[in-house]
CSV table of C-alpha atoms in Angstrom, one decimal:
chain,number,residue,atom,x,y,z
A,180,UNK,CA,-67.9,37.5,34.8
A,181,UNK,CA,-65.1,38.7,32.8
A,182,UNK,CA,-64.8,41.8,31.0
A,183,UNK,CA,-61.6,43.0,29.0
A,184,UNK,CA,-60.6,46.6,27.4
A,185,UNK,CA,-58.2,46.7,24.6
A,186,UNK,CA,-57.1,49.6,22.3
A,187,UNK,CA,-56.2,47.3,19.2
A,188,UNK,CA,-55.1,50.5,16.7
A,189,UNK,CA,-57.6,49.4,14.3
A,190,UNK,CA,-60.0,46.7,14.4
A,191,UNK,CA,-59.2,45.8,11.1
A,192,UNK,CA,-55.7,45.7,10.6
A,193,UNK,CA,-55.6,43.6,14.4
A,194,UNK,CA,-58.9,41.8,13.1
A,195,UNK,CA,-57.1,37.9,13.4
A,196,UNK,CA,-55.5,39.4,16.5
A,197,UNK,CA,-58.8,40.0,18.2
A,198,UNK,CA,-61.1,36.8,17.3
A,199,UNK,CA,-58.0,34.6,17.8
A,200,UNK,CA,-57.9,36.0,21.6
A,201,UNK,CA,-61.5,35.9,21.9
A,202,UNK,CA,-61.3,32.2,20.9
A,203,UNK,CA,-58.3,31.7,23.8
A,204,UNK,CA,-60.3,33.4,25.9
A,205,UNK,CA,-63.4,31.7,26.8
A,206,UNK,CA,-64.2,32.9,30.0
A,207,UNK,CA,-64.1,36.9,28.6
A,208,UNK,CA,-68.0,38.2,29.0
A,209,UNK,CA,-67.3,41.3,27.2
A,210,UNK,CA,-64.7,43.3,25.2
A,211,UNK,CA,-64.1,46.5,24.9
A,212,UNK,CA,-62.3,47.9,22.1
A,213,UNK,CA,-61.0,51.5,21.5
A,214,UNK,CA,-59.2,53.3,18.0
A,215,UNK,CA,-61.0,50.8,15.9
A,216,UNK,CA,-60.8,53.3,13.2
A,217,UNK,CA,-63.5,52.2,10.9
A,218,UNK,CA,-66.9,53.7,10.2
A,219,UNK,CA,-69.9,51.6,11.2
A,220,UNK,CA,-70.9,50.8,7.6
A,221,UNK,CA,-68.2,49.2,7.3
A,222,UNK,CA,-67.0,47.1,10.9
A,223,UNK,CA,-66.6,43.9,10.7
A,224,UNK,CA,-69.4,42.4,12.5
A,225,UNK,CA,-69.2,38.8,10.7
A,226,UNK,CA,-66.1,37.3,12.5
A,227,UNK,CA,-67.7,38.3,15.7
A,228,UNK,CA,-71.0,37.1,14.8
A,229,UNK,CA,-70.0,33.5,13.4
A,230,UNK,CA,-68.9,32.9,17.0
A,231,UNK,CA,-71.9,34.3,18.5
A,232,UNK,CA,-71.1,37.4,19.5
A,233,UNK,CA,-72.8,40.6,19.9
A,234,UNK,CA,-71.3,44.3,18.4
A,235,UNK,CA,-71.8,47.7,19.5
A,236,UNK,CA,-70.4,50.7,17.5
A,237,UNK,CA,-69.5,53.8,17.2
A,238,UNK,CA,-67.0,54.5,14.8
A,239,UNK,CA,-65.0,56.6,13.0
A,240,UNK,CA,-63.0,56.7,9.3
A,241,UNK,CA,-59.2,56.4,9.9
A,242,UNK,CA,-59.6,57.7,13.5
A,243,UNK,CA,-61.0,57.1,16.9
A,244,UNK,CA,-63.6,54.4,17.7
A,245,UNK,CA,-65.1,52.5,20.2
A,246,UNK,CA,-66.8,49.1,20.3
A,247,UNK,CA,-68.1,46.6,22.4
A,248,UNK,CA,-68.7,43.1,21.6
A,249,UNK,CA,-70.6,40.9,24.3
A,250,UNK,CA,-71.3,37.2,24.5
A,251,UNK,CA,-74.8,38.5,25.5
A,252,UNK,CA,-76.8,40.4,24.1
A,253,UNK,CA,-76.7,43.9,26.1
A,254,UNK,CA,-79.3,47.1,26.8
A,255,UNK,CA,-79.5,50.7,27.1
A,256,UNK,CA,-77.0,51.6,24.3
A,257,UNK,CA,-75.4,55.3,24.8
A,258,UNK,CA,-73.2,56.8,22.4
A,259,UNK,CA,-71.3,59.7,23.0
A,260,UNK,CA,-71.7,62.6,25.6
A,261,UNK,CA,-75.3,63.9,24.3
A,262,UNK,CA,-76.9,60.7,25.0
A,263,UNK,CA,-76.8,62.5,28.6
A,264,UNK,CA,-75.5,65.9,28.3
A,265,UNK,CA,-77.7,68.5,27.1
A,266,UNK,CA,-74.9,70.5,25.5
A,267,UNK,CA,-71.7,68.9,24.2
A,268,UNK,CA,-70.4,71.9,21.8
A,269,UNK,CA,-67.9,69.7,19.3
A,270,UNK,CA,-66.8,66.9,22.2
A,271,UNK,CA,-69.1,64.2,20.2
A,272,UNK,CA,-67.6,65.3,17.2
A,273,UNK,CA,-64.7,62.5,17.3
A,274,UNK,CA,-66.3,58.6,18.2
A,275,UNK,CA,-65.3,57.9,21.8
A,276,UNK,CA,-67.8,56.8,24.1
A,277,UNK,CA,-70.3,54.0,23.9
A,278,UNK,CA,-71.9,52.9,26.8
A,279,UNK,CA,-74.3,49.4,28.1
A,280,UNK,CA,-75.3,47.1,30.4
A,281,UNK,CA,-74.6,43.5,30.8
A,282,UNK,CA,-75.6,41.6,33.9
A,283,UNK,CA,-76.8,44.6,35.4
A,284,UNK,CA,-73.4,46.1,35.0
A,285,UNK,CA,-73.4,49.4,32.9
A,286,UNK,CA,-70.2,49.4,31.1
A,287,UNK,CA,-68.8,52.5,29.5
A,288,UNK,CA,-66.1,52.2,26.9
A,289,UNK,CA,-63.8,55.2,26.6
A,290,UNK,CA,-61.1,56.4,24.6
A,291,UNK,CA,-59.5,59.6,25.9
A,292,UNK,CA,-58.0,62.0,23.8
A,293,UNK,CA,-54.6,61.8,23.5
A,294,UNK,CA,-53.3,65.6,23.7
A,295,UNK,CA,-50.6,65.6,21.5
A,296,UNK,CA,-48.2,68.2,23.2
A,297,UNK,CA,-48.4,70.0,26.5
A,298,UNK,CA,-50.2,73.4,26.1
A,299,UNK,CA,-51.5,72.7,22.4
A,300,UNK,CA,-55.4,73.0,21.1
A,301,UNK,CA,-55.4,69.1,21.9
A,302,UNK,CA,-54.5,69.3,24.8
A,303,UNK,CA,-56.4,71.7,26.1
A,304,UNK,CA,-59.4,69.7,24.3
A,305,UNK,CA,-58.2,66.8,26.5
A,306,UNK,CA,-59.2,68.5,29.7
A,307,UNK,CA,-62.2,69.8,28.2
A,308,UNK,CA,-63.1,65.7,27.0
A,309,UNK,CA,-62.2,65.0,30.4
A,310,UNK,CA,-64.5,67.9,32.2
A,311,UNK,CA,-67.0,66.5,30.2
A,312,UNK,CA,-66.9,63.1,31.4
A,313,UNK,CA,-67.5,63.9,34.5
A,314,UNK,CA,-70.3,65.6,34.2
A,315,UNK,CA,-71.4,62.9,32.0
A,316,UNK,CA,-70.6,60.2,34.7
A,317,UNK,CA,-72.0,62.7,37.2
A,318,UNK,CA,-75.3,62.7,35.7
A,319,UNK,CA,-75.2,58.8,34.9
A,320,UNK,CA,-74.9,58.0,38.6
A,321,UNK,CA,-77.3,60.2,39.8
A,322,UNK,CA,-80.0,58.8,37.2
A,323,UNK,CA,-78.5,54.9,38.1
A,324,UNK,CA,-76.7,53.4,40.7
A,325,UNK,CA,-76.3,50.5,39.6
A,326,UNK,CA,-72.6,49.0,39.7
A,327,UNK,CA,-70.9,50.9,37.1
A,328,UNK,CA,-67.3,50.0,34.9
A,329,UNK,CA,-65.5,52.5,33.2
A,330,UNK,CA,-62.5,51.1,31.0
A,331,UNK,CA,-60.2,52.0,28.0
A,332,UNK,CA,-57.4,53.8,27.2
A,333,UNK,CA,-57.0,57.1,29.3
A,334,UNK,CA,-54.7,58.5,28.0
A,335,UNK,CA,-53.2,59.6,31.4
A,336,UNK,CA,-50.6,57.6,33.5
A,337,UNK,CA,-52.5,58.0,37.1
A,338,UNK,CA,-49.1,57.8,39.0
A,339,UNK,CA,-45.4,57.5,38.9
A,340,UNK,CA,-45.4,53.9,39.3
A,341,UNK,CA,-47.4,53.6,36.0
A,342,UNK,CA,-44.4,54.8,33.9
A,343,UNK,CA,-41.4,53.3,33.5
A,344,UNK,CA,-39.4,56.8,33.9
A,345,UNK,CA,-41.2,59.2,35.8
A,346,UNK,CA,-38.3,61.4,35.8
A,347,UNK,CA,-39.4,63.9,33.7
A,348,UNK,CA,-43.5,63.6,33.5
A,349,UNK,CA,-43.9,66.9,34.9
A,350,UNK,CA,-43.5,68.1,31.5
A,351,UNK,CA,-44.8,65.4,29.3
A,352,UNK,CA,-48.2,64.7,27.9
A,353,UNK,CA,-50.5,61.4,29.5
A,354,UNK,CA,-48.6,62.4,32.6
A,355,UNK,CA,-48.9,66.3,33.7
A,356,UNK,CA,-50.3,67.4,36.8
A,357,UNK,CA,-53.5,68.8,35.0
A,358,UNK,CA,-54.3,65.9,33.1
A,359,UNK,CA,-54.2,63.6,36.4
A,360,UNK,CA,-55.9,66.6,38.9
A,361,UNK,CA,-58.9,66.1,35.2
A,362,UNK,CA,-59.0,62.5,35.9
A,363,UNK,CA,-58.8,62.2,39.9
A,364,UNK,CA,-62.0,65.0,39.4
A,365,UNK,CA,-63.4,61.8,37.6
A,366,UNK,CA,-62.9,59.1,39.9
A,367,UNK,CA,-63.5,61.1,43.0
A,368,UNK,CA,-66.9,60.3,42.0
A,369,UNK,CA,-66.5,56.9,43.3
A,370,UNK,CA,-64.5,54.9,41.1
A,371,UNK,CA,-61.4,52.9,42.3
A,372,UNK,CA,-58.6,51.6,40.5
A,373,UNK,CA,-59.3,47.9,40.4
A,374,UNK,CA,-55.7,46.7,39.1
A,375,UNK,CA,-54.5,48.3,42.2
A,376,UNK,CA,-56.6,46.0,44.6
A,377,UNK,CA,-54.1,42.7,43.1
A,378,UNK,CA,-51.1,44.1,42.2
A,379,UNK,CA,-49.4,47.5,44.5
A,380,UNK,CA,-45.9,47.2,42.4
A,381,UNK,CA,-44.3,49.3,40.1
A,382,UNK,CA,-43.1,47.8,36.5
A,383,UNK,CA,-46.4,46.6,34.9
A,384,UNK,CA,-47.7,48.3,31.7
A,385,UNK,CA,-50.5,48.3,28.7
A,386,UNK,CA,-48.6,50.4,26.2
A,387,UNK,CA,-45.6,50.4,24.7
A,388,UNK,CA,-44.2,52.4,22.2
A,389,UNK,CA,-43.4,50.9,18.8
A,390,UNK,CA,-40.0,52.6,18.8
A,391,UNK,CA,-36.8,51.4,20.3
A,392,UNK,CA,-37.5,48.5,21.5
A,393,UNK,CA,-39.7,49.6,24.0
A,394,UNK,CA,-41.5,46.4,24.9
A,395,UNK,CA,-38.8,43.9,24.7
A,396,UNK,CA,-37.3,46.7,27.7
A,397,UNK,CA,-40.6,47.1,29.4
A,398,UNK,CA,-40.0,50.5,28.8
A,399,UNK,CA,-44.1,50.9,28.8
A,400,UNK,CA,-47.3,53.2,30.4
A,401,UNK,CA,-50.2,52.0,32.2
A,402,UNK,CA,-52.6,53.7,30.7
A,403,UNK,CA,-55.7,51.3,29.8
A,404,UNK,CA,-57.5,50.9,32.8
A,405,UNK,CA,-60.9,49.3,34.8
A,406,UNK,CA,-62.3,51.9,36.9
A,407,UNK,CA,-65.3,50.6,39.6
A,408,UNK,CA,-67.8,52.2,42.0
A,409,UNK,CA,-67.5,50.4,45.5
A,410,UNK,CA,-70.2,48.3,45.0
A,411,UNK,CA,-68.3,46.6,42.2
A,412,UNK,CA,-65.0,46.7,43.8
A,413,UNK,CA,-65.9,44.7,46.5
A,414,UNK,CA,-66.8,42.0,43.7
A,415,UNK,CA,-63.9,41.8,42.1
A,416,UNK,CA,-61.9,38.7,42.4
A,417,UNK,CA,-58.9,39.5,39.7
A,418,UNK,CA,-57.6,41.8,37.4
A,419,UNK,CA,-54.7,41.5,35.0
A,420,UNK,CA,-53.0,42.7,31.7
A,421,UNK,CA,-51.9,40.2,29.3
A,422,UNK,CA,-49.1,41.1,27.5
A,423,UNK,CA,-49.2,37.9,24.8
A,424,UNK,CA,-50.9,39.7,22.2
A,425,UNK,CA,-48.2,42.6,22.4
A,426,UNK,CA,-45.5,39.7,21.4
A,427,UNK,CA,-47.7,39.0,18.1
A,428,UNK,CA,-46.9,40.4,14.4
A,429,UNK,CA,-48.0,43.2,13.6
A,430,UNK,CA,-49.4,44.3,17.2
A,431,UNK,CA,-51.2,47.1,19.0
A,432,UNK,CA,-48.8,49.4,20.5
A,433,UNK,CA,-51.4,48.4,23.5
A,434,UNK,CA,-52.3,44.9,24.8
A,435,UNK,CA,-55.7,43.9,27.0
A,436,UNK,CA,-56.5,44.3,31.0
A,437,UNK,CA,-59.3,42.1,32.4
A,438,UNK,CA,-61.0,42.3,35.1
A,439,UNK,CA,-63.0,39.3,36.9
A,440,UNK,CA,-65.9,39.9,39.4
């Protein structure tokens, strides 16, 4: 099974981008897609349905977004925090979690604030999202064991190795100590970084900037990732970013990570 995450910066505008991968593709299971920027009235579910695919929504006008689409059709549909939390406050307010199972795999589809600036409301919001999804994973867990994937764009670069100049992260948003301490609290639940188990080097990426030639100098973040619980890591057989659709017209500033069990 093969199951891919993909911020494509609106699932319109990268709408050829995404059913032309799909198409190359074949052996992807599931997709996951994050700042689709559309409101669910108006996704486009008919280029994914002519080739048989299933959607999931929830979306979000200009901003934000998640989706899954599934060569199968898939249960237990969650969106956002209160589909388990009891109290959320305004954390549902922007579109960012959708969560269900395929092959008795829950999958949940994030996109992570991004925090803006260091100290800012948006930041501080960040942590707050990211408090909240652990408590939200917490609670799934307890409720489920079953094998469990948690992918999208995090917004956080987990190490030094996942930028290409570290130099000065210290002070610079996706990379802060208090946005990685937020996201280890996360995946000290159990979840392991699954790139990690193929490739231990430095130099490989998922977003590039659109300014200054960023991607032709691999001067790029890993920051779309697969997290696993054990009982899915040991599964795994691959996991890879594919950097192709980054080289396109028009692209995503981001580019898809798959992982194969």
């Amino acid at each position: 099974m093969q199951i891919a995450t993909w911020n494509v910066n609106s699932v319109r505008t990268r709408l050829e981008h995404v059913v032309n991968w799909l198409q190359s593709h074949p052996a992807v299971d599931v997709l996951c897609l994050q700042e689709t920027k559309v409101v669910d009235a108006d996704f486009p579910h008919q280029p994914f349905t002519d080739l048989g695919w299933h959607t999931y929504i929830y979306g979000q006008k200009s901003y934000n977004g998640v989706a899954i689409v599934s060569r199968q059709p898939m249960s237990d549909i969650k969106m956002g925090f209160a589909a388990i939390l009891d109290d959320v406050g305004d954390l549902d307010e922007q579109k960012r979690v959708i969560a269900a199972i395929a092959n008795d795999i829950r999958i949940v589809n994030l996109y992570v604030p991004n925090g803006s600036a260091v100290g800012s409301d948006k930041y501080e919001y960040k942590l707050r999202w990211l408090d909240a999804l652990r408590q939200y994973l917490q609670a799934l867990l307890a409720n489920d064991p079953r094998p469990t994937l948690i992918c999208g764009d995090f917004n956080v670069a987990l190490e030094d190795i996942d930028i290409h100049d570290a130099s000065d992260r210290a002070n610079q948003v996706m990379a802060t100590d208090a946005e990685r301490e937020a996201l280890q609290s996360v995946l000290h639940l159990g979840f392991k970084d699954v790139f990690r188990k193929f490739t231990a080097e430095a130099g490989h990426y998922s977003w590039w900037d659109y300014r200054g030639g960023s991607f032709q100098r691999n001067r790029g973040w890993r920051i779309d990732y697969h997290f696993v619980t054990e009982n899915l890591y040991e599964r795994a057989i691959a996991c890879e970013i594919d950097v192709e659709p980054r080289r396109l017209t028009q692209p995503s500033d981001h580019t898809p990570v798959i992982v194969e069990f």
